[in-house]
Short mmCIF file of C-alpha atoms and ligand atoms in Angstrom, two decimals:
data_model
loop_
_atom_site.label_atom_id
_atom_site.label_comp_id
_atom_site.label_asym_id
_atom_site.label_seq_id
_atom_site.Cartn_x
_atom_site.Cartn_y
_atom_site.Cartn_z
CA MET A 23 3.98 -14.50 -13.61
CA ALA A 24 0.85 -12.63 -14.61
CA PRO A 25 -2.16 -14.95 -15.18
CA PRO A 26 -2.68 -16.23 -18.75
CA HIS A 27 -4.59 -13.87 -21.08
CA ASP A 28 -7.62 -14.87 -23.04
CA GLU A 29 -8.06 -11.94 -25.32
CA LYS A 30 -11.21 -13.16 -27.06
CA ALA A 31 -13.18 -14.00 -23.80
CA GLU A 32 -12.12 -10.72 -22.33
CA ILE A 33 -13.35 -8.70 -25.34
CA GLN A 34 -16.71 -10.44 -25.07
CA VAL A 35 -17.07 -9.65 -21.50
CA ASN A 36 -16.05 -6.13 -22.06
CA GLU A 37 -18.49 -5.74 -24.98
CA ASP A 38 -21.31 -7.02 -23.04
CA SER A 39 -21.01 -5.08 -19.89
CA ILE A 40 -19.15 -1.75 -20.14
CA SER A 41 -18.25 -0.78 -23.64
CA GLN A 42 -20.69 2.25 -24.08
CA ARG A 43 -19.82 3.74 -20.57
CA SER A 44 -17.71 6.80 -20.79
CA ILE A 45 -14.52 6.84 -18.72
CA SER A 46 -14.46 9.66 -16.07
CA ASN A 47 -12.68 8.34 -13.13
CA VAL A 48 -9.09 7.10 -13.33
CA LEU A 49 -7.02 5.44 -10.64
CA PHE A 50 -3.21 5.19 -11.09
CA ILE A 51 -1.30 2.75 -9.02
CA ILE A 52 2.28 3.79 -9.05
CA ALA A 53 4.99 2.03 -6.90
CA MET A 54 7.72 4.52 -6.57
CA GLN A 55 7.56 8.28 -5.54
CA THR A 56 10.13 9.09 -8.35
CA GLU A 57 7.64 7.68 -10.90
CA ALA A 58 4.59 9.48 -9.56
CA SER A 59 5.96 12.95 -8.63
CA PRO A 60 6.17 14.28 -12.29
CA LEU A 61 2.52 13.14 -13.02
CA VAL A 62 1.36 14.70 -9.86
CA ASN A 63 2.82 17.93 -11.07
CA LYS A 64 1.61 17.63 -14.62
CA PHE A 65 -2.06 17.02 -13.67
CA GLN A 66 -1.79 19.52 -10.79
CA LEU A 67 -3.04 17.05 -8.16
CA THR A 68 -3.10 17.77 -4.55
CA GLU A 69 -1.98 15.45 -1.67
CA ASP A 70 -4.87 14.16 0.46
CA LEU A 71 -3.51 14.83 3.93
CA ASP A 72 -6.72 13.79 5.63
CA SER A 73 -6.28 10.20 4.03
CA VAL A 74 -9.20 7.99 3.44
CA PHE A 75 -6.88 5.07 4.15
CA PRO A 76 -6.40 3.45 7.53
CA LYS A 77 -4.38 5.37 10.10
CA GLY A 78 -0.69 4.76 10.26
CA VAL A 79 -0.35 3.24 6.70
CA PRO A 80 2.25 4.95 4.60
CA TRP A 81 0.12 4.96 1.37
CA VAL A 82 -0.15 8.36 -0.34
CA ARG A 83 -2.99 9.70 -2.38
CA TYR A 84 -2.98 12.66 -4.87
CA HIS A 85 -6.16 13.71 -6.46
CA GLY A 86 -7.82 16.33 -8.75
CA LYS A 87 -9.59 17.13 -11.89
CA TYR A 88 -7.71 16.92 -15.31
CA LYS A 89 -9.80 18.00 -18.23
CA ASP A 90 -13.04 15.88 -17.79
CA LEU A 91 -11.38 13.37 -15.71
CA SER A 92 -11.24 12.81 -11.98
CA ILE A 93 -7.80 11.50 -11.29
CA ASN A 94 -6.32 9.67 -8.33
CA ILE A 95 -2.78 8.65 -8.09
CA VAL A 96 -1.96 6.36 -5.24
CA CYS A 97 1.57 5.21 -4.10
CA PRO A 98 2.44 2.63 -1.43
CA GLY A 99 4.63 5.26 0.12
CA LYS A 100 7.74 4.78 2.20
CA ASP A 101 8.07 1.50 4.31
CA ASN A 102 7.45 2.46 7.87
CA THR A 103 10.57 0.69 9.04
CA LEU A 104 13.15 0.88 6.35
CA GLY A 105 12.11 4.28 4.58
CA VAL A 106 12.11 2.79 1.09
CA ASP A 107 9.31 2.89 -1.36
CA GLY A 108 7.00 -0.02 -0.77
CA VAL A 109 7.61 -1.77 -4.22
CA GLY A 110 6.38 -5.35 -4.76
CA THR A 111 3.19 -7.32 -4.90
CA VAL A 112 2.04 -7.39 -1.29
CA SER A 113 1.67 -3.58 -0.97
CA ALA A 114 0.49 -3.33 -4.60
CA SER A 115 -2.46 -5.68 -3.99
CA LEU A 116 -3.48 -4.05 -0.71
CA LEU A 117 -3.21 -0.53 -2.03
CA THR A 118 -5.26 -1.46 -5.16
CA TYR A 119 -7.96 -3.09 -3.13
CA ALA A 120 -8.33 -0.29 -0.69
CA SER A 121 -8.13 2.46 -3.45
CA VAL A 122 -10.97 0.67 -5.67
CA GLN A 123 -13.19 0.56 -2.51
CA ALA A 124 -12.52 4.08 -1.68
CA PHE A 125 -12.59 5.72 -5.10
CA GLN A 126 -14.70 3.39 -7.29
CA PRO A 127 -12.64 4.05 -10.54
CA ASP A 128 -13.93 3.28 -14.00
CA ILE A 129 -10.36 2.09 -14.92
CA ILE A 130 -7.00 1.34 -13.29
CA ILE A 131 -3.87 2.19 -14.81
CA ASN A 132 -0.67 0.63 -13.34
CA ALA A 133 2.21 2.86 -14.52
CA GLY A 134 5.76 2.37 -13.65
CA THR A 135 9.15 1.08 -14.74
CA ALA A 136 10.20 -2.43 -15.77
CA GLY A 137 13.06 -4.52 -17.00
CA GLY A 138 13.01 -5.40 -20.79
CA PHE A 139 14.68 -8.22 -22.73
CA LYS A 140 17.02 -7.19 -25.60
CA VAL A 141 16.00 -10.25 -27.72
CA PHE A 142 12.59 -8.54 -28.02
CA ASP A 143 14.02 -5.20 -28.80
CA LEU A 144 12.01 -3.59 -26.10
CA TYR A 145 13.81 -0.37 -25.24
CA GLY A 146 11.07 2.22 -24.92
CA VAL A 147 7.67 2.22 -23.48
CA GLY A 148 5.82 -1.19 -23.34
CA SER A 149 2.06 -1.76 -22.53
CA ARG A 150 0.34 -4.92 -21.50
CA GLN A 151 -3.36 -4.61 -22.20
CA ALA A 152 -5.41 -6.60 -19.65
CA PHE A 153 -8.23 -4.45 -21.00
CA TYR A 154 -8.12 -4.54 -24.82
CA THR A 155 -7.10 -0.98 -26.11
CA PRO A 156 -6.34 -1.46 -29.73
CA ASN A 157 -7.09 2.26 -30.64
CA LEU A 158 -5.03 3.69 -27.89
CA ALA A 159 -2.00 1.39 -28.58
CA LYS A 160 -2.16 2.18 -32.34
CA GLU A 161 -2.70 5.96 -31.81
CA LEU A 162 0.21 6.34 -29.41
CA SER A 163 2.47 3.74 -31.07
CA LEU A 164 2.82 1.72 -27.83
CA LYS A 165 4.44 -1.71 -27.94
CA VAL A 166 2.09 -4.37 -26.68
CA GLY A 167 3.47 -7.30 -24.85
CA LYS A 168 3.12 -9.79 -21.90
CA LEU A 169 4.18 -8.49 -18.50
CA SER A 170 5.75 -10.79 -15.93
CA THR A 171 5.70 -9.90 -12.20
CA GLY A 172 7.90 -11.17 -9.24
CA ASP A 173 9.09 -9.72 -5.94
CA SER A 174 12.60 -9.14 -6.89
CA LEU A 175 14.41 -6.97 -9.15
CA ASP A 176 17.05 -9.50 -10.09
CA MET A 177 15.94 -12.55 -12.15
CA SER A 178 16.56 -15.99 -10.68
CA THR A 179 17.09 -18.87 -13.20
CA VAL A 180 13.68 -20.38 -12.23
CA ASP A 181 12.03 -17.01 -13.00
CA GLU A 182 13.92 -16.94 -16.32
CA THR A 183 12.64 -20.28 -17.40
CA ALA A 184 9.07 -19.27 -16.64
CA ILE A 185 9.36 -15.80 -18.16
CA HIS A 186 10.63 -17.23 -21.48
CA ALA A 187 8.10 -20.17 -21.38
CA ASN A 188 5.36 -17.65 -21.18
CA ASP A 189 6.66 -15.32 -23.83
CA ALA A 190 6.84 -12.34 -21.45
CA THR A 191 8.66 -9.33 -22.87
CA VAL A 192 8.79 -6.98 -19.77
CA LYS A 193 9.35 -7.78 -16.04
CA ASP A 194 8.12 -5.65 -13.09
CA MET A 195 7.22 -6.17 -9.42
CA GLU A 196 3.65 -5.13 -9.12
CA GLY A 197 1.64 -5.70 -12.37
CA ALA A 198 0.22 -9.18 -11.56
CA ALA A 199 -0.95 -8.11 -8.14
CA VAL A 200 -2.74 -5.17 -9.54
CA ALA A 201 -4.25 -7.48 -12.21
CA TYR A 202 -5.43 -9.89 -9.59
CA VAL A 203 -7.15 -7.23 -7.65
CA ALA A 204 -8.64 -5.68 -10.75
CA ASP A 205 -10.09 -8.94 -11.83
CA LEU A 206 -11.43 -9.71 -8.31
CA LEU A 207 -13.27 -6.43 -8.20
CA LYS A 208 -14.09 -6.38 -11.95
CA VAL A 209 -12.49 -3.11 -12.82
CA PRO A 210 -10.82 -2.75 -16.24
CA VAL A 211 -7.06 -2.32 -16.03
CA ILE A 212 -4.19 -1.36 -18.28
CA PHE A 213 -0.43 -1.37 -17.76
CA LEU A 214 2.04 1.24 -18.93
CA LYS A 215 5.67 0.22 -18.40
CA ALA A 216 8.67 2.06 -19.38
CA VAL A 217 11.93 0.10 -19.57
CA THR A 218 14.78 1.06 -17.26
CA ASP A 219 16.97 -1.95 -17.71
CA ILE A 220 17.81 -4.67 -20.11
CA ILE A 221 17.63 -7.87 -18.14
CA ASP A 222 19.60 -9.97 -20.51
CA GLY A 223 22.15 -7.18 -21.26
CA ASP A 224 25.65 -6.62 -19.87
CA LYS A 225 25.03 -4.24 -16.95
CA PRO A 226 24.10 -5.50 -13.41
CA THR A 227 20.23 -4.84 -13.20
CA ALA A 228 20.25 -2.69 -10.10
CA GLU A 229 22.96 -0.40 -11.38
CA GLU A 230 21.34 0.07 -14.78
CA PHE A 231 17.93 0.53 -13.11
CA LEU A 232 19.23 3.44 -10.98
CA GLN A 233 21.25 4.92 -13.91
CA ASN A 234 18.21 5.13 -16.09
CA LEU A 235 15.50 5.85 -13.62
CA ALA A 236 15.28 9.61 -14.04
CA ALA A 237 15.26 9.61 -17.87
CA VAL A 238 12.83 6.68 -18.28
CA THR A 239 10.46 8.27 -15.71
CA LEU A 240 10.42 11.41 -17.97
CA ALA A 241 9.33 9.09 -20.91
CA LEU A 242 6.76 7.37 -18.81
CA ASP A 243 5.44 10.80 -17.71
CA GLN A 244 5.04 11.87 -21.43
CA THR A 245 3.34 8.63 -22.35
CA VAL A 246 0.95 8.56 -19.42
CA THR A 247 -0.06 12.11 -20.20
CA GLN A 248 -0.78 11.08 -23.92
CA VAL A 249 -2.79 8.22 -22.60
CA VAL A 250 -4.82 10.35 -20.24
CA ASP A 251 -5.48 12.94 -22.95
CA PHE A 252 -6.56 10.02 -25.31
CA ILE A 253 -8.94 8.43 -22.73
CA ASN A 254 -10.50 11.89 -21.88
CA GLY A 255 -13.89 12.12 -23.19
CA LYS A 256 -14.06 8.52 -24.62
CA SER A 257 -16.07 5.44 -23.78
CA PHE A 258 -14.43 2.00 -23.28
CA SER A 259 -15.30 0.94 -26.74
CA GLU A 260 -13.47 3.81 -28.22
CA ILE A 261 -10.11 3.01 -26.46
N1 SAH B 321 16.25 0.38 -5.18
C1 SAH B 321 15.44 -0.91 -5.10
C2 SAH B 321 14.22 -0.82 -5.63
C3 SAH B 321 14.04 -1.12 -6.99
S1 SAH B 321 12.43 -1.89 -7.27
C4 SAH B 321 16.36 -2.09 -5.50
O1 SAH B 321 17.35 -1.87 -6.22
O2 SAH B 321 16.08 -3.21 -5.22
C5 SAH B 321 12.22 -1.69 -9.05
C6 SAH B 321 10.86 -1.00 -9.23
O3 SAH B 321 10.98 -0.80 -10.68
C7 SAH B 321 9.64 -1.94 -9.06
O4 SAH B 321 8.60 -1.13 -8.73
C8 SAH B 321 9.47 -2.60 -10.32
O5 SAH B 321 8.16 -2.67 -10.66
C9 SAH B 321 10.30 -1.71 -11.37
N2 SAH B 321 11.40 -2.56 -12.10
C10 SAH B 321 12.26 -1.83 -13.04
N3 SAH B 321 13.01 -2.76 -13.59
C11 SAH B 321 12.70 -3.97 -13.12
C12 SAH B 321 13.18 -5.33 -13.47
N4 SAH B 321 14.21 -5.46 -14.18
N5 SAH B 321 12.63 -6.31 -12.77
C13 SAH B 321 11.63 -6.10 -11.83
N6 SAH B 321 11.10 -4.93 -11.64
C14 SAH B 321 11.70 -3.85 -12.24
#
């Protein structure tokens, strides 16, 4: 599960330290290539072939300028042995750590897909705000909810109990890891999650996930662009 979230304390800290600073350097952590590619095209980013990352790691970095923003999108890349996207918390935390060190972002955005629960009627794009972004959520009509993270796509009964007990409304495989590192290194972070599958629905999760991945990635792409347009030229206190 993602760590408990004390909104009041967080707002206080944010107000004291960073609110007037304008946002100019944005780091995206995106787990799957399918999720990242449309954004790389949209923002016209270029792949960094002479990577700042350690030699041999599969991590991929795209970067460039979009409007007034300097944007980095990083992905864990394909697992060296198995050739699949390096989803999950282990690679997400390492990649986040290395990217913050290398690019010194003002803000981290973890964008990706997630499973939703039908009982909460979450069918579109959901957002968990670790950094308090009331204006952004209102302006773009984003749903705000608690995100739960675990290292499997399917939900075990133990997970289910914990997820319900903590009122989580979406479930992914990276968010808590990114939140952990962001907190460790004191970088504000927001989460943008588009729902691919209804966990408590009728269809097997993996099947539904693959069926919806392309369409949902399109929705994610549109929302991320709106978020970046909204952030452009603003300070932390304005989002
Ligand atoms: N094809 C593999 C990989 C899917 S991983 C498989 O079937 O196992 C799923 C990715 O989408 C992760 O990056 C995760 O963050 C996100 N995701 C989408 N739906 C999810 C769900 N219901 N539970 C957990 N993660 C989900």
